[in-house]
PDB file of N, CA and C in Angstrom:
ATOM      1  N   UNK A 140     -36.955 -31.486  13.565  1.00 90.00           N
ATOM      2  CA  UNK A 140     -35.700 -31.207  14.238  1.00 90.00           C
ATOM      3  C   UNK A 140     -35.876 -31.357  15.740  1.00 90.00           C
ATOM      4  N   UNK A 141     -34.786 -31.611  16.413  1.00 86.00           N
ATOM      5  CA  UNK A 141     -34.805 -31.799  17.868  1.00 86.00           C
ATOM      6  C   UNK A 141     -33.574 -31.096  18.458  1.00 86.00           C
ATOM      7  N   UNK A 142     -33.702 -30.685  19.687  1.00 88.00           N
ATOM      8  CA  UNK A 142     -32.594 -30.131  20.427  1.00 88.00           C
ATOM      9  C   UNK A 142     -32.057 -31.209  21.354  1.00 88.00           C
ATOM     10  N   UNK A 143     -30.761 -31.501  21.233  1.00 82.00           N
ATOM     11  CA  UNK A 143     -30.164 -32.495  22.120  1.00 82.00           C
ATOM     12  C   UNK A 143     -30.115 -31.964  23.540  1.00 82.00           C
ATOM     13  N   UNK A 144     -30.315 -32.836  24.524  1.00 82.00           N
ATOM     14  CA  UNK A 144     -30.198 -32.421  25.922  1.00 82.00           C
ATOM     15  C   UNK A 144     -28.711 -32.270  26.277  1.00 82.00           C
ATOM     16  N   UNK A 145     -28.201 -31.073  26.152  1.00 79.00           N
ATOM     17  CA  UNK A 145     -26.767 -30.838  26.266  1.00 79.00           C
ATOM     18  C   UNK A 145     -26.202 -31.306  27.617  1.00 79.00           C
ATOM     19  N   UNK A 146     -27.012 -31.298  28.659  1.00 82.00           N
ATOM     20  CA  UNK A 146     -26.511 -31.747  29.963  1.00 82.00           C
ATOM     21  C   UNK A 146     -26.292 -33.252  30.004  1.00 82.00           C
ATOM     22  N   UNK A 147     -26.817 -33.981  29.036  1.00 75.00           N
ATOM     23  CA  UNK A 147     -26.655 -35.446  29.018  1.00 75.00           C
ATOM     24  C   UNK A 147     -25.628 -35.897  27.979  1.00 75.00           C
ATOM     25  N   UNK A 148     -25.039 -34.991  27.249  1.00 76.00           N
ATOM     26  CA  UNK A 148     -24.051 -35.335  26.228  1.00 76.00           C
ATOM     27  C   UNK A 148     -22.687 -35.525  26.877  1.00 76.00           C
ATOM     28  N   UNK A 149     -22.031 -36.649  26.614  1.00 72.00           N
ATOM     29  CA  UNK A 149     -20.703 -36.863  27.190  1.00 72.00           C
ATOM     30  C   UNK A 149     -19.744 -35.744  26.785  1.00 72.00           C
ATOM     31  N   UNK A 150     -18.923 -35.324  27.752  1.00 76.00           N
ATOM     32  CA  UNK A 150     -17.974 -34.217  27.504  1.00 76.00           C
ATOM     33  C   UNK A 150     -17.170 -34.336  26.238  1.00 76.00           C
ATOM     34  N   UNK A 151     -16.597 -35.523  25.922  1.00 73.00           N
ATOM     35  CA  UNK A 151     -15.777 -35.632  24.699  1.00 73.00           C
ATOM     36  C   UNK A 151     -16.578 -35.410  23.413  1.00 73.00           C
ATOM     37  N   UNK A 152     -17.899 -35.558  23.455  1.00 75.00           N
ATOM     38  CA  UNK A 152     -18.716 -35.410  22.244  1.00 75.00           C
ATOM     39  C   UNK A 152     -19.158 -33.968  22.019  1.00 75.00           C
ATOM     40  N   UNK A 153     -19.186 -33.154  23.050  1.00 78.00           N
ATOM     41  CA  UNK A 153     -19.724 -31.790  22.943  1.00 78.00           C
ATOM     42  C   UNK A 153     -19.085 -30.932  21.849  1.00 78.00           C
ATOM     43  N   UNK A 154     -17.765 -30.972  21.672  1.00 78.00           N
ATOM     44  CA  UNK A 154     -17.171 -30.105  20.641  1.00 78.00           C
ATOM     45  C   UNK A 154     -17.667 -30.401  19.210  1.00 78.00           C
ATOM     46  N   UNK A 155     -18.204 -31.605  18.995  1.00 76.00           N
ATOM     47  CA  UNK A 155     -18.609 -32.013  17.645  1.00 76.00           C
ATOM     48  C   UNK A 155     -20.066 -31.686  17.346  1.00 76.00           C
ATOM     49  N   UNK A 156     -20.819 -31.163  18.291  1.00 79.00           N
ATOM     50  CA  UNK A 156     -22.263 -31.030  18.134  1.00 79.00           C
ATOM     51  C   UNK A 156     -22.781 -29.671  17.811  1.00 79.00           C
ATOM     52  N   UNK A 157     -21.923 -28.684  17.675  1.00 78.00           N
ATOM     53  CA  UNK A 157     -22.372 -27.338  17.310  1.00 78.00           C
ATOM     54  C   UNK A 157     -23.472 -26.872  18.236  1.00 78.00           C
ATOM     55  N   UNK A 158     -24.623 -26.467  17.668  1.00 83.00           N
ATOM     56  CA  UNK A 158     -25.729 -25.958  18.449  1.00 83.00           C
ATOM     57  C   UNK A 158     -26.612 -27.049  19.043  1.00 83.00           C
ATOM     58  N   UNK A 159     -26.286 -28.320  18.783  1.00 83.00           N
ATOM     59  CA  UNK A 159     -27.035 -29.428  19.363  1.00 83.00           C
ATOM     60  C   UNK A 159     -28.355 -29.723  18.684  1.00 83.00           C
ATOM     61  N   UNK A 160     -28.591 -29.136  17.518  1.00 89.00           N
ATOM     62  CA  UNK A 160     -29.839 -29.391  16.793  1.00 89.00           C
ATOM     63  C   UNK A 160     -29.639 -30.603  15.873  1.00 89.00           C
ATOM     64  N   UNK A 161     -30.557 -31.549  15.964  1.00 89.00           N
ATOM     65  CA  UNK A 161     -30.542 -32.734  15.115  1.00 89.00           C
ATOM     66  C   UNK A 161     -31.746 -32.663  14.183  1.00 89.00           C
ATOM     67  N   UNK A 162     -31.526 -32.847  12.904  1.00 93.00           N
ATOM     68  CA  UNK A 162     -32.601 -32.868  11.925  1.00 93.00           C
ATOM     69  C   UNK A 162     -32.768 -34.305  11.441  1.00 93.00           C
ATOM     70  N   UNK A 163     -33.962 -34.865  11.652  1.00 93.00           N
ATOM     71  CA  UNK A 163     -34.246 -36.240  11.237  1.00 93.00           C
ATOM     72  C   UNK A 163     -35.125 -36.203  10.001  1.00 93.00           C
ATOM     73  N   UNK A 164     -34.760 -37.020   9.007  1.00 96.00           N
ATOM     74  CA  UNK A 164     -35.537 -37.144   7.792  1.00 96.00           C
ATOM     75  C   UNK A 164     -35.960 -38.601   7.651  1.00 96.00           C
ATOM     76  N   UNK A 165     -37.278 -38.816   7.547  1.00 95.00           N
ATOM     77  CA  UNK A 165     -37.831 -40.145   7.340  1.00 95.00           C
ATOM     78  C   UNK A 165     -38.385 -40.202   5.923  1.00 95.00           C
ATOM     79  N   UNK A 166     -38.058 -41.281   5.203  1.00 97.00           N
ATOM     80  CA  UNK A 166     -38.561 -41.474   3.849  1.00 97.00           C
ATOM     81  C   UNK A 166     -39.365 -42.762   3.820  1.00 97.00           C
ATOM     82  N   UNK A 167     -40.692 -42.619   3.684  1.00 95.00           N
ATOM     83  CA  UNK A 167     -41.595 -43.762   3.743  1.00 95.00           C
ATOM     84  C   UNK A 167     -41.914 -44.298   2.375  1.00 95.00           C
ATOM     85  N   UNK A 168     -42.109 -45.609   2.307  1.00 92.00           N
ATOM     86  CA  UNK A 168     -42.492 -46.289   1.071  1.00 92.00           C
ATOM     87  C   UNK A 168     -43.762 -47.084   1.328  1.00 92.00           C
ATOM     88  N   UNK A 169     -44.772 -46.893   0.500  1.00 87.00           N
ATOM     89  CA  UNK A 169     -46.022 -47.642   0.673  1.00 87.00           C
ATOM     90  C   UNK A 169     -45.853 -49.048   0.108  1.00 87.00           C
ATOM     91  N   UNK A 170     -46.605 -50.011   0.636  1.00 87.00           N
ATOM     92  CA  UNK A 170     -46.495 -51.387   0.145  1.00 87.00           C
ATOM     93  C   UNK A 170     -47.078 -51.505  -1.259  1.00 87.00           C
ATOM     94  N   UNK A 171     -46.624 -52.556  -1.941  1.00 84.00           N
ATOM     95  CA  UNK A 171     -47.139 -52.833  -3.272  1.00 84.00           C
ATOM     96  C   UNK A 171     -48.578 -53.304  -3.231  1.00 84.00           C
ATOM     97  N   UNK A 172     -48.989 -53.898  -2.107  1.00 83.00           N
ATOM     98  CA  UNK A 172     -50.382 -54.351  -1.965  1.00 83.00           C
ATOM     99  C   UNK A 172     -50.857 -54.004  -0.542  1.00 83.00           C
ATOM    100  N   UNK A 173     -52.125 -54.204  -0.289  1.00 78.00           N
ATOM    101  CA  UNK A 173     -52.713 -53.848   1.010  1.00 78.00           C
ATOM    102  C   UNK A 173     -52.213 -54.740   2.149  1.00 78.00           C
ATOM    103  N   UNK A 174     -51.618 -55.858   1.832  1.00 81.00           N
ATOM    104  CA  UNK A 174     -51.200 -56.808   2.870  1.00 81.00           C
ATOM    105  C   UNK A 174     -49.720 -56.722   3.207  1.00 81.00           C
ATOM    106  N   UNK A 175     -49.012 -55.879   2.484  1.00 86.00           N
ATOM    107  CA  UNK A 175     -47.560 -55.791   2.690  1.00 86.00           C
ATOM    108  C   UNK A 175     -47.163 -54.824   3.772  1.00 86.00           C
ATOM    109  N   UNK A 176     -45.911 -54.874   4.155  1.00 92.00           N
ATOM    110  CA  UNK A 176     -45.432 -53.939   5.208  1.00 92.00           C
ATOM    111  C   UNK A 176     -45.213 -52.547   4.638  1.00 92.00           C
ATOM    112  N   UNK A 177     -45.304 -51.560   5.523  1.00 93.00           N
ATOM    113  CA  UNK A 177     -44.934 -50.181   5.195  1.00 93.00           C
ATOM    114  C   UNK A 177     -43.510 -50.008   5.754  1.00 93.00           C
ATOM    115  N   UNK A 178     -42.615 -49.511   4.925  1.00 95.00           N
ATOM    116  CA  UNK A 178     -41.225 -49.390   5.373  1.00 95.00           C
ATOM    117  C   UNK A 178     -40.732 -47.954   5.175  1.00 95.00           C
ATOM    118  N   UNK A 179     -39.663 -47.641   5.883  1.00 96.00           N
ATOM    119  CA  UNK A 179     -39.041 -46.308   5.743  1.00 96.00           C
ATOM    120  C   UNK A 179     -37.578 -46.399   6.136  1.00 96.00           C
ATOM    121  N   UNK A 180     -36.827 -45.456   5.650  1.00 97.00           N
ATOM    122  CA  UNK A 180     -35.482 -45.243   6.170  1.00 97.00           C
ATOM    123  C   UNK A 180     -35.497 -43.929   6.925  1.00 97.00           C
ATOM    124  N   UNK A 181     -34.628 -43.787   7.897  1.00 95.00           N
ATOM    125  CA  UNK A 181     -34.495 -42.534   8.622  1.00 95.00           C
ATOM    126  C   UNK A 181     -33.005 -42.203   8.766  1.00 95.00           C
ATOM    127  N   UNK A 182     -32.736 -40.918   8.690  1.00 95.00           N
ATOM    128  CA  UNK A 182     -31.393 -40.419   8.886  1.00 95.00           C
ATOM    129  C   UNK A 182     -31.466 -39.178   9.757  1.00 95.00           C
ATOM    130  N   UNK A 183     -30.539 -39.079  10.682  1.00 92.00           N
ATOM    131  CA  UNK A 183     -30.467 -37.896  11.538  1.00 92.00           C
ATOM    132  C   UNK A 183     -29.154 -37.186  11.254  1.00 92.00           C
ATOM    133  N   UNK A 184     -29.232 -35.899  11.046  1.00 90.00           N
ATOM    134  CA  UNK A 184     -28.047 -35.091  10.720  1.00 90.00           C
ATOM    135  C   UNK A 184     -27.771 -34.131  11.878  1.00 90.00           C
ATOM    136  N   UNK A 185     -26.528 -34.156  12.345  1.00 85.00           N
ATOM    137  CA  UNK A 185     -26.087 -33.232  13.389  1.00 85.00           C
ATOM    138  C   UNK A 185     -25.055 -32.328  12.748  1.00 85.00           C
ATOM    139  N   UNK A 186     -25.285 -31.034  12.832  1.00 80.00           N
ATOM    140  CA  UNK A 186     -24.422 -30.033  12.191  1.00 80.00           C
ATOM    141  C   UNK A 186     -22.941 -30.335  12.413  1.00 80.00           C
ATOM    142  N   UNK A 187     -22.229 -30.601  11.326  1.00 79.00           N
ATOM    143  CA  UNK A 187     -20.770 -30.809  11.299  1.00 79.00           C
ATOM    144  C   UNK A 187     -20.259 -31.950  12.164  1.00 79.00           C
ATOM    145  N   UNK A 188     -21.093 -32.778  12.705  1.00 83.00           N
ATOM    146  CA  UNK A 188     -20.639 -33.885  13.526  1.00 83.00           C
ATOM    147  C   UNK A 188     -20.079 -35.002  12.639  1.00 83.00           C
ATOM    148  N   UNK A 189     -19.004 -35.640  13.059  1.00 86.00           N
ATOM    149  CA  UNK A 189     -18.427 -36.749  12.295  1.00 86.00           C
ATOM    150  C   UNK A 189     -19.192 -38.044  12.581  1.00 86.00           C
ATOM    151  N   UNK A 190     -20.517 -37.977  12.431  1.00 86.00           N
ATOM    152  CA  UNK A 190     -21.366 -39.105  12.785  1.00 86.00           C
ATOM    153  C   UNK A 190     -22.385 -39.366  11.687  1.00 86.00           C
ATOM    154  N   UNK A 191     -22.775 -40.643  11.620  1.00 89.00           N
ATOM    155  CA  UNK A 191     -23.876 -41.051  10.736  1.00 89.00           C
ATOM    156  C   UNK A 191     -24.880 -41.817  11.613  1.00 89.00           C
ATOM    157  N   UNK A 192     -26.095 -41.306  11.673  1.00 91.00           N
ATOM    158  CA  UNK A 192     -27.153 -41.924  12.446  1.00 91.00           C
ATOM    159  C   UNK A 192     -28.301 -42.246  11.511  1.00 91.00           C
ATOM    160  N   UNK A 193     -28.823 -43.432  11.604  1.00 95.00           N
ATOM    161  CA  UNK A 193     -29.936 -43.790  10.732  1.00 95.00           C
ATOM    162  C   UNK A 193     -30.474 -45.156  11.085  1.00 95.00           C
ATOM    163  N   UNK A 194     -31.335 -45.627  10.213  1.00 95.00           N
ATOM    164  CA  UNK A 194     -31.934 -46.938  10.405  1.00 95.00           C
ATOM    165  C   UNK A 194     -33.181 -47.085   9.565  1.00 95.00           C
ATOM    166  N   UNK A 195     -34.022 -47.997  10.019  1.00 96.00           N
ATOM    167  CA  UNK A 195     -35.260 -48.286   9.275  1.00 96.00           C
ATOM    168  C   UNK A 195     -36.452 -48.368  10.223  1.00 96.00           C
ATOM    169  N   UNK A 196     -37.602 -48.021   9.670  1.00 94.00           N
ATOM    170  CA  UNK A 196     -38.920 -48.224  10.307  1.00 94.00           C
ATOM    171  C   UNK A 196     -39.586 -49.345   9.519  1.00 94.00           C
ATOM    172  N   UNK A 197     -40.414 -50.126  10.188  1.00 94.00           N
ATOM    173  CA  UNK A 197     -41.184 -51.150   9.484  1.00 94.00           C
ATOM    174  C   UNK A 197     -42.479 -51.362  10.247  1.00 94.00           C
ATOM    175  N   UNK A 198     -43.589 -51.325   9.518  1.00 92.00           N
ATOM    176  CA  UNK A 198     -44.905 -51.614  10.092  1.00 92.00           C
ATOM    177  C   UNK A 198     -45.473 -52.815   9.364  1.00 92.00           C
ATOM    178  N   UNK A 199     -45.641 -53.907  10.101  1.00 92.00           N
ATOM    179  CA  UNK A 199     -46.179 -55.137   9.511  1.00 92.00           C
ATOM    180  C   UNK A 199     -47.610 -55.334   9.979  1.00 92.00           C
ATOM    181  N   UNK A 200     -48.516 -55.635   9.034  1.00 90.00           N
ATOM    182  CA  UNK A 200     -49.902 -55.931   9.442  1.00 90.00           C
ATOM    183  C   UNK A 200     -49.964 -57.273  10.139  1.00 90.00           C
ATOM    184  N   UNK A 201     -50.732 -57.345  11.244  1.00 90.00           N
ATOM    185  CA  UNK A 201     -50.911 -58.593  11.991  1.00 90.00           C
ATOM    186  C   UNK A 201     -52.379 -58.730  12.355  1.00 90.00           C
ATOM    187  N   UNK A 202     -53.150 -59.382  11.533  1.00 85.00           N
ATOM    188  CA  UNK A 202     -54.565 -59.584  11.833  1.00 85.00           C
ATOM    189  C   UNK A 202     -55.275 -58.250  11.995  1.00 85.00           C
ATOM    190  N   UNK A 203     -55.751 -57.986  13.228  1.00 86.00           N
ATOM    191  CA  UNK A 203     -56.470 -56.727  13.475  1.00 86.00           C
ATOM    192  C   UNK A 203     -55.560 -55.613  13.979  1.00 86.00           C
ATOM    193  N   UNK A 204     -54.271 -55.857  14.037  1.00 86.00           N
ATOM    194  CA  UNK A 204     -53.316 -54.861  14.538  1.00 86.00           C
ATOM    195  C   UNK A 204     -52.091 -54.757  13.650  1.00 86.00           C
ATOM    196  N   UNK A 205     -51.014 -54.365  14.250  1.00 88.00           N
ATOM    197  CA  UNK A 205     -49.762 -54.256  13.498  1.00 88.00           C
ATOM    198  C   UNK A 205     -48.571 -54.330  14.450  1.00 88.00           C
ATOM    199  N   UNK A 206     -47.408 -54.574  13.881  1.00 91.00           N
ATOM    200  CA  UNK A 206     -46.169 -54.566  14.639  1.00 91.00           C
ATOM    201  C   UNK A 206     -45.280 -53.479  14.046  1.00 91.00           C
ATOM    202  N   UNK A 207     -44.777 -52.595  14.890  1.00 90.00           N
ATOM    203  CA  UNK A 207     -43.927 -51.488  14.471  1.00 90.00           C
ATOM    204  C   UNK A 207     -42.538 -51.765  15.009  1.00 90.00           C
ATOM    205  N   UNK A 208     -41.553 -51.800  14.134  1.00 92.00           N
ATOM    206  CA  UNK A 208     -40.169 -52.009  14.575  1.00 92.00           C
ATOM    207  C   UNK A 208     -39.270 -50.961  13.972  1.00 92.00           C
ATOM    208  N   UNK A 209     -38.211 -50.661  14.717  1.00 93.00           N
ATOM    209  CA  UNK A 209     -37.235 -49.645  14.313  1.00 93.00           C
ATOM    210  C   UNK A 209     -35.847 -50.205  14.471  1.00 93.00           C
ATOM    211  N   UNK A 210     -34.975 -49.969  13.508  1.00 93.00           N
ATOM    212  CA  UNK A 210     -33.591 -50.347  13.637  1.00 93.00           C
ATOM    213  C   UNK A 210     -32.747 -49.073  13.740  1.00 93.00           C
ATOM    214  N   UNK A 211     -31.604 -49.214  14.400  1.00 93.00           N
ATOM    215  CA  UNK A 211     -30.711 -48.070  14.629  1.00 93.00           C
ATOM    216  C   UNK A 211     -29.319 -48.449  14.152  1.00 93.00           C
ATOM    217  N   UNK A 212     -28.699 -47.557  13.366  1.00 94.00           N
ATOM    218  CA  UNK A 212     -27.303 -47.727  12.941  1.00 94.00           C
ATOM    219  C   UNK A 212     -26.542 -46.448  13.282  1.00 94.00           C
ATOM    220  N   UNK A 213     -25.513 -46.560  14.079  1.00 91.00           N
ATOM    221  CA  UNK A 213     -24.735 -45.414  14.547  1.00 91.00           C
ATOM    222  C   UNK A 213     -23.278 -45.627  14.134  1.00 91.00           C
ATOM    223  N   UNK A 214     -22.692 -44.607  13.497  1.00 91.00           N
ATOM    224  CA  UNK A 214     -21.283 -44.629  13.149  1.00 91.00           C
ATOM    225  C   UNK A 214     -20.688 -43.258  13.490  1.00 91.00           C
ATOM    226  N   UNK A 215     -19.678 -43.263  14.339  1.00 87.00           N
ATOM    227  CA  UNK A 215     -19.023 -42.019  14.743  1.00 87.00           C
ATOM    228  C   UNK A 215     -17.542 -42.137  14.433  1.00 87.00           C
ATOM    229  N   UNK A 216     -17.065 -41.219  13.607  1.00 86.00           N
ATOM    230  CA  UNK A 216     -15.669 -41.274  13.109  1.00 86.00           C
ATOM    231  C   UNK A 216     -14.802 -40.295  13.909  1.00 86.00           C
ATOM    232  N   UNK A 217     -14.468 -40.692  15.121  1.00 81.00           N
ATOM    233  CA  UNK A 217     -13.571 -39.909  15.978  1.00 81.00           C
ATOM    234  C   UNK A 217     -12.493 -40.876  16.477  1.00 81.00           C
ATOM    235  N   UNK A 218     -11.223 -40.628  16.184  1.00 83.00           N
ATOM    236  CA  UNK A 218     -10.170 -41.548  16.636  1.00 83.00           C
ATOM    237  C   UNK A 218     -10.219 -41.779  18.144  1.00 83.00           C
ATOM    238  N   UNK A 219      -9.923 -42.971  18.552  1.00 82.00           N
ATOM    239  CA  UNK A 219      -9.809 -43.427  19.942  1.00 82.00           C
ATOM    240  C   UNK A 219     -11.113 -43.519  20.703  1.00 82.00           C
ATOM    241  N   UNK A 220     -12.026 -42.562  20.570  1.00 79.00           N
ATOM    242  CA  UNK A 220     -13.244 -42.589  21.381  1.00 79.00           C
ATOM    243  C   UNK A 220     -14.523 -42.861  20.574  1.00 79.00           C
ATOM    244  N   UNK A 221     -14.377 -42.988  19.244  1.00 83.00           N
ATOM    245  CA  UNK A 221     -15.565 -43.169  18.391  1.00 83.00           C
ATOM    246  C   UNK A 221     -16.394 -44.376  18.767  1.00 83.00           C
ATOM    247  N   UNK A 222     -15.756 -45.513  19.030  1.00 87.00           N
ATOM    248  CA  UNK A 222     -16.504 -46.723  19.390  1.00 87.00           C
ATOM    249  C   UNK A 222     -17.292 -46.548  20.680  1.00 87.00           C
ATOM    250  N   UNK A 223     -16.673 -45.942  21.668  1.00 85.00           N
ATOM    251  CA  UNK A 223     -17.351 -45.735  22.953  1.00 85.00           C
ATOM    252  C   UNK A 223     -18.532 -44.759  22.764  1.00 85.00           C
ATOM    253  N   UNK A 224     -18.322 -43.700  21.966  1.00 83.00           N
ATOM    254  CA  UNK A 224     -19.407 -42.752  21.697  1.00 83.00           C
ATOM    255  C   UNK A 224     -20.535 -43.427  20.957  1.00 83.00           C
ATOM    256  N   UNK A 225     -20.219 -44.313  20.014  1.00 87.00           N
ATOM    257  CA  UNK A 225     -21.252 -45.043  19.262  1.00 87.00           C
ATOM    258  C   UNK A 225     -22.144 -45.811  20.232  1.00 87.00           C
ATOM    259  N   UNK A 226     -21.527 -46.508  21.202  1.00 89.00           N
ATOM    260  CA  UNK A 226     -22.300 -47.281  22.200  1.00 89.00           C
ATOM    261  C   UNK A 226     -23.199 -46.358  23.003  1.00 89.00           C
ATOM    262  N   UNK A 227     -22.660 -45.223  23.452  1.00 84.00           N
ATOM    263  CA  UNK A 227     -23.467 -44.298  24.252  1.00 84.00           C
ATOM    264  C   UNK A 227     -24.629 -43.707  23.451  1.00 84.00           C
ATOM    265  N   UNK A 228     -24.352 -43.290  22.214  1.00 84.00           N
ATOM    266  CA  UNK A 228     -25.394 -42.729  21.366  1.00 84.00           C
ATOM    267  C   UNK A 228     -26.454 -43.786  21.035  1.00 84.00           C
ATOM    268  N   UNK A 229     -26.007 -44.985  20.739  1.00 88.00           N
ATOM    269  CA  UNK A 229     -26.957 -46.077  20.437  1.00 88.00           C
ATOM    270  C   UNK A 229     -27.856 -46.352  21.627  1.00 88.00           C
ATOM    271  N   UNK A 230     -27.265 -46.390  22.817  1.00 87.00           N
ATOM    272  CA  UNK A 230     -28.064 -46.602  24.041  1.00 87.00           C
ATOM    273  C   UNK A 230     -29.068 -45.495  24.248  1.00 87.00           C
ATOM    274  N   UNK A 231     -28.638 -44.251  24.032  1.00 84.00           N
ATOM    275  CA  UNK A 231     -29.547 -43.106  24.180  1.00 84.00           C
ATOM    276  C   UNK A 231     -30.692 -43.198  23.178  1.00 84.00           C
ATOM    277  N   UNK A 232     -30.374 -43.557  21.918  1.00 87.00           N
ATOM    278  CA  UNK A 232     -31.409 -43.671  20.895  1.00 87.00           C
ATOM    279  C   UNK A 232     -32.419 -44.751  21.244  1.00 87.00           C
ATOM    280  N   UNK A 233     -31.953 -45.883  21.777  1.00 89.00           N
ATOM    281  CA  UNK A 233     -32.880 -46.931  22.171  1.00 89.00           C
ATOM    282  C   UNK A 233     -33.811 -46.487  23.292  1.00 89.00           C
ATOM    283  N   UNK A 234     -33.250 -45.711  24.250  1.00 89.00           N
ATOM    284  CA  UNK A 234     -34.115 -45.167  25.311  1.00 89.00           C
ATOM    285  C   UNK A 234     -35.136 -44.191  24.743  1.00 89.00           C
ATOM    286  N   UNK A 235     -34.687 -43.311  23.859  1.00 87.00           N
ATOM    287  CA  UNK A 235     -35.560 -42.311  23.237  1.00 87.00           C
ATOM    288  C   UNK A 235     -36.671 -43.004  22.440  1.00 87.00           C
ATOM    289  N   UNK A 236     -36.308 -43.974  21.652  1.00 89.00           N
ATOM    290  CA  UNK A 236     -37.316 -44.690  20.850  1.00 89.00           C
ATOM    291  C   UNK A 236     -38.317 -45.391  21.770  1.00 89.00           C
ATOM    292  N   UNK A 237     -37.820 -45.971  22.850  1.00 91.00           N
ATOM    293  CA  UNK A 237     -38.737 -46.608  23.820  1.00 91.00           C
ATOM    294  C   UNK A 237     -39.748 -45.627  24.376  1.00 91.00           C
ATOM    295  N   UNK A 238     -39.263 -44.432  24.739  1.00 93.00           N
ATOM    296  CA  UNK A 238     -40.165 -43.384  25.269  1.00 93.00           C
ATOM    297  C   UNK A 238     -41.177 -42.939  24.207  1.00 93.00           C
ATOM    298  N   UNK A 239     -40.707 -42.794  22.976  1.00 89.00           N
ATOM    299  CA  UNK A 239     -41.632 -42.404  21.903  1.00 89.00           C
ATOM    300  C   UNK A 239     -42.692 -43.476  21.666  1.00 89.00           C
ATOM    301  N   UNK A 240     -42.313 -44.747  21.744  1.00 89.00           N
ATOM    302  CA  UNK A 240     -43.286 -45.822  21.549  1.00 89.00           C
ATOM    303  C   UNK A 240     -44.270 -45.893  22.717  1.00 89.00           C
ATOM    304  N   UNK A 241     -43.819 -45.618  23.941  1.00 94.00           N
ATOM    305  CA  UNK A 241     -44.738 -45.531  25.082  1.00 94.00           C
ATOM    306  C   UNK A 241     -45.750 -44.428  24.863  1.00 94.00           C
ATOM    307  N   UNK A 242     -45.288 -43.264  24.417  1.00 94.00           N
ATOM    308  CA  UNK A 242     -46.176 -42.150  24.142  1.00 94.00           C
ATOM    309  C   UNK A 242     -47.187 -42.510  23.054  1.00 94.00           C
ATOM    310  N   UNK A 243     -46.688 -43.150  21.981  1.00 88.00           N
ATOM    311  CA  UNK A 243     -47.573 -43.534  20.883  1.00 88.00           C
ATOM    312  C   UNK A 243     -48.633 -44.509  21.353  1.00 88.00           C
ATOM    313  N   UNK A 244     -48.231 -45.490  22.158  1.00 88.00           N
ATOM    314  CA  UNK A 244     -49.179 -46.475  22.675  1.00 88.00           C
ATOM    315  C   UNK A 244     -50.238 -45.778  23.533  1.00 88.00           C
ATOM    316  N   UNK A 245     -49.837 -44.848  24.389  1.00 94.00           N
ATOM    317  CA  UNK A 245     -50.783 -44.115  25.230  1.00 94.00           C
ATOM    318  C   UNK A 245     -51.720 -43.284  24.378  1.00 94.00           C
ATOM    319  N   UNK A 246     -51.184 -42.598  23.391  1.00 93.00           N
ATOM    320  CA  UNK A 246     -51.998 -41.737  22.527  1.00 93.00           C
ATOM    321  C   UNK A 246     -53.036 -42.557  21.778  1.00 93.00           C
ATOM    322  N   UNK A 247     -52.619 -43.712  21.250  1.00 88.00           N
ATOM    323  CA  UNK A 247     -53.569 -44.578  20.519  1.00 88.00           C
ATOM    324  C   UNK A 247     -54.656 -45.054  21.463  1.00 88.00           C
ATOM    325  N   UNK A 248     -54.293 -45.459  22.678  1.00 90.00           N
ATOM    326  CA  UNK A 248     -55.280 -45.954  23.665  1.00 90.00           C
ATOM    327  C   UNK A 248     -56.295 -44.860  24.002  1.00 90.00           C
ATOM    328  N   UNK A 249     -55.854 -43.606  24.098  1.00 94.00           N
ATOM    329  CA  UNK A 249     -56.741 -42.527  24.479  1.00 94.00           C
ATOM    330  C   UNK A 249     -57.564 -41.959  23.291  1.00 94.00           C
ATOM    331  N   UNK A 250     -57.180 -42.304  22.086  1.00 92.00           N
ATOM    332  CA  UNK A 250     -57.832 -41.705  20.894  1.00 92.00           C
ATOM    333  C   UNK A 250     -58.446 -42.718  19.978  1.00 92.00           C
ATOM    334  N   UNK A 251     -58.828 -43.830  20.477  1.00 82.00           N
ATOM    335  CA  UNK A 251     -59.475 -44.869  19.652  1.00 82.00           C
ATOM    336  C   UNK A 251     -60.873 -44.481  19.340  1.00 82.00           C
TER     337      UNK A 251
END
């Protein structure tokens, strides 16, 4: 679970977020063989929000390393402003994922 940074949430979205806690569930699937990709789906649930957040993780083996990719799907069902909120949430998620990948890269470099 994560606490949303309430000071960064657009005003029109605040009434839909309750306590601002987001619970993310990742469901991983192992490859059929040692050479295949590892895949997962992820969903984030925000208490009573009219939103669906999710996507996929994928780790592909590449020689002596790997490539990790993440997709994001955002759907917000609020008349008139839903599309604009989807763009803002999607942008925020891309920034957050970028920061998490920077942290992961640093952690791997320091713990080899």
